[in-house]
Tab-separated table of C-alpha atoms in Angstrom:
chain	number	residue	atom	x	y	z
A	25	UNK	CA	158.982	152.328	23.149
A	26	UNK	CA	159.142	149.683	25.876
A	27	UNK	CA	160.426	146.262	24.918
A	28	UNK	CA	157.750	143.536	25.187
A	29	UNK	CA	158.705	140.942	27.766
A	30	UNK	CA	157.168	138.085	25.771
A	31	UNK	CA	159.375	138.857	22.768
A	32	UNK	CA	156.600	138.398	20.221
A	33	UNK	CA	153.652	140.772	20.477
A	34	UNK	CA	152.069	143.167	22.898
A	35	UNK	CA	149.420	145.849	23.269
A	36	UNK	CA	150.196	149.202	24.808
A	37	UNK	CA	147.579	151.165	26.737
A	38	UNK	CA	148.753	154.690	27.410
A	39	UNK	CA	147.062	157.388	29.513
A	40	UNK	CA	143.574	155.907	29.071
A	41	UNK	CA	140.895	157.991	30.751
A	42	UNK	CA	137.101	157.772	30.574
A	43	UNK	CA	134.730	160.492	31.720
A	44	UNK	CA	130.966	160.534	32.139
A	45	UNK	CA	129.926	164.137	32.321
A	46	UNK	CA	132.206	165.715	34.915
A	47	UNK	CA	132.934	162.378	36.614
A	48	UNK	CA	136.141	160.450	35.879
A	49	UNK	CA	135.416	156.715	35.554
A	50	UNK	CA	138.987	155.762	34.586
A	51	UNK	CA	142.055	157.905	35.207
A	52	UNK	CA	145.333	157.623	33.280
A	53	UNK	CA	145.535	153.833	32.902
A	54	UNK	CA	148.990	152.700	31.668
A	55	UNK	CA	149.423	149.005	30.999
A	56	UNK	CA	151.114	146.555	28.592
A	57	UNK	CA	149.267	143.343	27.657
A	58	UNK	CA	151.597	140.630	26.333
A	59	UNK	CA	150.660	137.721	24.100
A	60	UNK	CA	150.397	134.332	25.760
A	61	UNK	CA	149.427	135.833	29.116
A	62	UNK	CA	146.210	135.575	31.097
A	63	UNK	CA	145.732	138.845	32.979
A	64	UNK	CA	143.133	139.087	35.748
A	65	UNK	CA	141.468	142.442	36.390
A	66	UNK	CA	140.147	142.686	39.930
A	67	UNK	CA	138.500	145.378	42.041
A	68	UNK	CA	135.386	146.023	44.104
A	69	UNK	CA	132.032	146.766	42.470
A	70	UNK	CA	132.030	150.121	40.713
A	71	UNK	CA	135.831	150.313	40.485
A	72	UNK	CA	135.788	150.693	36.687
A	73	UNK	CA	136.608	147.143	35.535
A	74	UNK	CA	133.776	146.756	33.021
A	75	UNK	CA	134.342	150.311	31.780
A	76	UNK	CA	137.950	149.330	31.072
A	77	UNK	CA	136.785	146.439	28.884
A	78	UNK	CA	134.246	148.647	27.105
A	79	UNK	CA	136.950	151.207	26.382
A	80	UNK	CA	139.215	148.491	24.965
A	81	UNK	CA	136.323	147.357	22.755
A	82	UNK	CA	135.654	150.938	21.640
A	83	UNK	CA	132.151	150.903	23.104
A	84	UNK	CA	132.764	153.989	25.235
A	85	UNK	CA	134.774	157.081	24.242
A	86	UNK	CA	138.144	157.451	25.922
A	87	UNK	CA	141.234	159.608	25.907
A	88	UNK	CA	144.642	158.036	25.436
A	89	UNK	CA	146.036	155.406	23.088
A	90	UNK	CA	145.636	151.668	22.478
A	91	UNK	CA	148.011	150.079	19.973
A	92	UNK	CA	149.207	146.572	19.056
A	93	UNK	CA	152.536	145.388	17.686
A	94	UNK	CA	153.838	141.982	16.632
A	95	UNK	CA	157.097	140.737	15.141
A	96	UNK	CA	155.729	140.580	11.589
A	97	UNK	CA	154.696	144.220	11.247
A	98	UNK	CA	156.513	147.494	11.681
A	99	UNK	CA	154.739	150.079	13.781
A	100	UNK	CA	151.561	149.931	15.821
A	101	UNK	CA	147.969	149.285	14.804
A	102	UNK	CA	144.649	148.654	16.601
A	103	UNK	CA	144.468	145.127	18.085
A	104	UNK	CA	141.786	142.623	17.058
A	105	UNK	CA	139.487	142.057	20.044
A	106	UNK	CA	137.357	139.067	20.993
A	107	UNK	CA	134.744	139.426	23.751
A	108	UNK	CA	132.741	137.101	26.005
A	109	UNK	CA	130.096	138.916	28.107
A	110	UNK	CA	128.989	137.898	31.572
A	111	UNK	CA	125.655	136.735	30.235
A	112	UNK	CA	123.524	136.770	27.101
A	113	UNK	CA	119.887	137.828	27.213
A	114	UNK	CA	117.653	135.869	24.838
A	115	UNK	CA	114.262	134.173	24.565
A	116	UNK	CA	114.583	130.687	26.068
A	117	UNK	CA	111.716	129.457	23.862
A	118	UNK	CA	113.486	130.540	20.656
A	119	UNK	CA	114.109	127.702	18.142
A	120	UNK	CA	117.475	129.228	17.192
A	121	UNK	CA	120.324	126.709	17.387
A	122	UNK	CA	124.051	127.135	18.004
A	123	UNK	CA	124.567	126.416	14.296
A	124	UNK	CA	122.141	129.221	13.388
A	125	UNK	CA	124.002	131.742	15.568
A	126	UNK	CA	127.352	130.917	13.972
A	127	UNK	CA	125.934	130.909	10.455
A	128	UNK	CA	124.304	134.303	10.982
A	129	UNK	CA	127.587	135.850	12.125
A	130	UNK	CA	129.838	134.233	9.515
A	131	UNK	CA	127.779	134.327	6.328
A	132	UNK	CA	125.634	136.805	4.412
A	133	UNK	CA	123.345	133.951	3.363
A	134	UNK	CA	119.985	133.995	5.238
A	135	UNK	CA	119.953	131.259	7.871
A	136	UNK	CA	116.498	130.063	6.805
A	137	UNK	CA	117.960	129.051	3.430
A	138	UNK	CA	120.100	126.428	5.150
A	139	UNK	CA	123.801	126.025	5.883
A	140	UNK	CA	126.236	124.573	3.349
A	141	UNK	CA	128.288	121.495	4.182
A	142	UNK	CA	131.474	123.577	4.033
A	143	UNK	CA	130.081	126.162	6.462
A	144	UNK	CA	128.862	123.407	8.777
A	145	UNK	CA	132.366	121.921	8.923
A	146	UNK	CA	133.880	125.336	9.611
A	147	UNK	CA	131.454	125.905	12.484
A	148	UNK	CA	132.149	122.450	13.862
A	149	UNK	CA	135.869	123.195	13.847
A	150	UNK	CA	135.260	126.504	15.685
A	151	UNK	CA	133.306	124.683	18.388
A	152	UNK	CA	135.937	121.948	18.593
A	153	UNK	CA	138.422	124.556	19.849
A	154	UNK	CA	136.390	124.805	23.048
A	155	UNK	CA	135.348	121.131	23.204
A	156	UNK	CA	131.761	122.000	22.282
A	157	UNK	CA	131.225	120.555	18.791
A	158	UNK	CA	128.517	118.267	20.200
A	159	UNK	CA	126.406	121.382	20.922
A	160	UNK	CA	126.186	122.506	17.297
A	161	UNK	CA	122.586	121.435	16.648
A	162	UNK	CA	121.187	122.224	20.091
A	163	UNK	CA	118.863	125.144	20.756
A	164	UNK	CA	120.455	128.049	22.580
A	165	UNK	CA	117.635	128.026	25.120
A	166	UNK	CA	118.418	124.522	26.447
A	167	UNK	CA	122.139	125.055	27.069
A	168	UNK	CA	123.506	125.130	30.594
A	169	UNK	CA	125.391	128.221	31.765
A	170	UNK	CA	128.746	126.541	31.163
A	171	UNK	CA	127.747	125.283	27.712
A	172	UNK	CA	126.501	128.714	26.657
A	173	UNK	CA	129.713	130.403	27.785
A	174	UNK	CA	131.808	127.942	25.773
A	175	UNK	CA	129.681	128.696	22.702
A	176	UNK	CA	130.196	132.426	23.263
A	177	UNK	CA	133.906	131.755	23.701
A	178	UNK	CA	134.012	129.949	20.345
A	179	UNK	CA	132.229	132.907	18.715
A	180	UNK	CA	134.727	135.331	20.239
A	181	UNK	CA	137.568	133.414	18.566
A	182	UNK	CA	136.205	134.062	15.049
A	183	UNK	CA	138.348	135.620	13.741
A	184	UNK	CA	141.218	134.764	16.088
A	185	UNK	CA	141.828	137.938	18.130
A	186	UNK	CA	145.011	139.484	19.478
A	187	UNK	CA	143.253	140.005	22.819
A	188	UNK	CA	140.363	137.990	24.271
A	189	UNK	CA	138.285	139.927	26.817
A	190	UNK	CA	136.233	137.964	29.355
A	191	UNK	CA	133.828	139.913	31.585
A	192	UNK	CA	133.065	137.678	34.577
A	193	UNK	CA	132.334	134.762	32.219
A	194	UNK	CA	131.924	132.122	34.939
A	195	UNK	CA	129.297	133.891	37.062
A	196	UNK	CA	126.649	131.387	38.136
A	197	UNK	CA	128.501	128.261	36.936
A	198	UNK	CA	128.809	125.141	39.074
A	199	UNK	CA	132.221	123.769	40.125
A	200	UNK	CA	132.557	121.464	37.109
A	201	UNK	CA	131.638	124.257	34.695
A	202	UNK	CA	134.163	126.591	36.326
A	203	UNK	CA	137.016	124.111	36.035
A	204	UNK	CA	136.233	123.200	32.416
A	205	UNK	CA	135.924	126.828	31.324
A	206	UNK	CA	139.221	127.883	32.902
A	207	UNK	CA	141.020	124.824	31.522
A	208	UNK	CA	139.614	125.559	28.061
A	209	UNK	CA	140.721	129.199	28.237
A	210	UNK	CA	144.198	128.173	29.406
A	211	UNK	CA	144.513	125.717	26.521
A	212	UNK	CA	143.468	128.380	23.995
A	213	UNK	CA	145.998	130.835	25.392
A	214	UNK	CA	148.826	128.308	25.076
A	215	UNK	CA	147.863	126.996	21.641
A	216	UNK	CA	147.149	130.316	19.912
A	217	UNK	CA	149.505	132.553	21.937
A	218	UNK	CA	146.890	135.264	22.418
A	219	UNK	CA	146.492	137.610	25.355
A	220	UNK	CA	143.495	137.068	27.630
A	221	UNK	CA	142.072	139.735	29.945
A	222	UNK	CA	139.676	138.334	32.541
A	223	UNK	CA	137.484	140.389	34.888
A	224	UNK	CA	136.536	138.365	37.945
A	225	UNK	CA	135.512	138.637	41.599
A	226	UNK	CA	136.730	135.107	42.373
A	227	UNK	CA	140.184	135.890	43.756
A	228	UNK	CA	141.066	132.281	44.551
A	229	UNK	CA	140.434	131.074	40.995
A	230	UNK	CA	142.144	133.953	39.219
A	231	UNK	CA	145.140	133.615	41.535
A	232	UNK	CA	145.458	130.010	40.398
A	233	UNK	CA	145.127	130.600	36.631
A	234	UNK	CA	146.388	134.161	36.002
A	235	UNK	CA	149.953	135.032	34.959
A	236	UNK	CA	149.504	138.713	35.768
A	237	UNK	CA	146.997	140.762	37.716
A	238	UNK	CA	145.958	144.403	37.813
A	239	UNK	CA	143.863	146.043	40.495
A	240	UNK	CA	141.462	148.850	39.599
A	241	UNK	CA	140.241	151.024	42.468
A	242	UNK	CA	138.172	154.192	42.108
A	243	UNK	CA	139.059	154.328	38.428
A	244	UNK	CA	142.810	154.048	38.931
A	245	UNK	CA	145.268	151.215	38.370
A	246	UNK	CA	146.775	150.884	41.839
A	247	UNK	CA	148.720	147.606	41.511
A	248	UNK	CA	149.983	145.224	38.830
A	249	UNK	CA	152.252	142.197	38.673
A	250	UNK	CA	152.136	138.485	39.414
A	251	UNK	CA	149.176	137.531	41.643
A	252	UNK	CA	151.392	136.488	44.559
A	253	UNK	CA	153.161	139.868	44.445
A	254	UNK	CA	149.954	141.860	44.066
A	255	UNK	CA	148.309	140.186	47.042
A	256	UNK	CA	151.225	141.265	49.251
A	257	UNK	CA	150.661	144.965	48.593
A	258	UNK	CA	149.132	146.776	51.616
A	259	UNK	CA	146.728	148.767	49.403
A	260	UNK	CA	145.295	145.577	47.932
A	261	UNK	CA	145.030	143.879	51.310
A	262	UNK	CA	143.182	146.887	52.690
A	263	UNK	CA	140.641	146.810	49.837
A	264	UNK	CA	139.833	143.101	49.893
A	265	UNK	CA	140.402	142.252	53.573
A	266	UNK	CA	139.068	138.719	54.212
A	267	UNK	CA	138.910	137.782	50.528
A	268	UNK	CA	142.585	138.696	50.234
A	269	UNK	CA	143.715	136.131	52.768
A	270	UNK	CA	141.865	133.299	51.058
A	271	UNK	CA	143.098	134.210	47.577
A	272	UNK	CA	146.666	134.864	48.681
A	273	UNK	CA	146.887	131.305	49.967
A	274	UNK	CA	146.065	129.937	46.511
A	275	UNK	CA	149.432	131.087	45.154
A	276	UNK	CA	151.453	130.538	48.290
């Protein structure tokens, strides 16, 4: 077994492959995800990035192994996953509030019967982690893109996961929303020492915030390491061309 570089906990992905019919979507992915790290997953459209996240979540069948280990337990076990999708489809006219969404996911009590004071305080504390407690009583349909993503982030942290998966969570946000979301994610990573895996097309931003980076191309992991090192690899430069130059300067 490989020794985890962080010294505390890590997740091993070994020989992960995903097939759809006779087509291979992912091919023999081998990768260690360490706690306290933000790992960016980059690649062109159709490379297999979202399939990788779905496999980690168990939403698509795969071959290979995924196992988690920390310093308090002997042996490996499945990691606890949190997930923030790129977007959430819902009826904008719905009267459902942020409080209602949390209550429905954290209690067996029907939402229409009301929320106890204790539950309300618990939900407020969950939202406080992402600086969004002021949104608790707002309707989901009136939230901005950045506000909604922070609510989804708070939901993904209940219970606190070993790995937080973010699938292009900042798509469509304005500059202020982008900065706040990334700063919030960075704070969560440092405070709770969890691993974060972020799929993104914004090379400049991920180069600034990510500790590690992997590149998926045609279903294969072709490069991994620190962003500055990854951007120097000829294969990566050939894939991203002009975008590479701009992103590489962010870490230089």
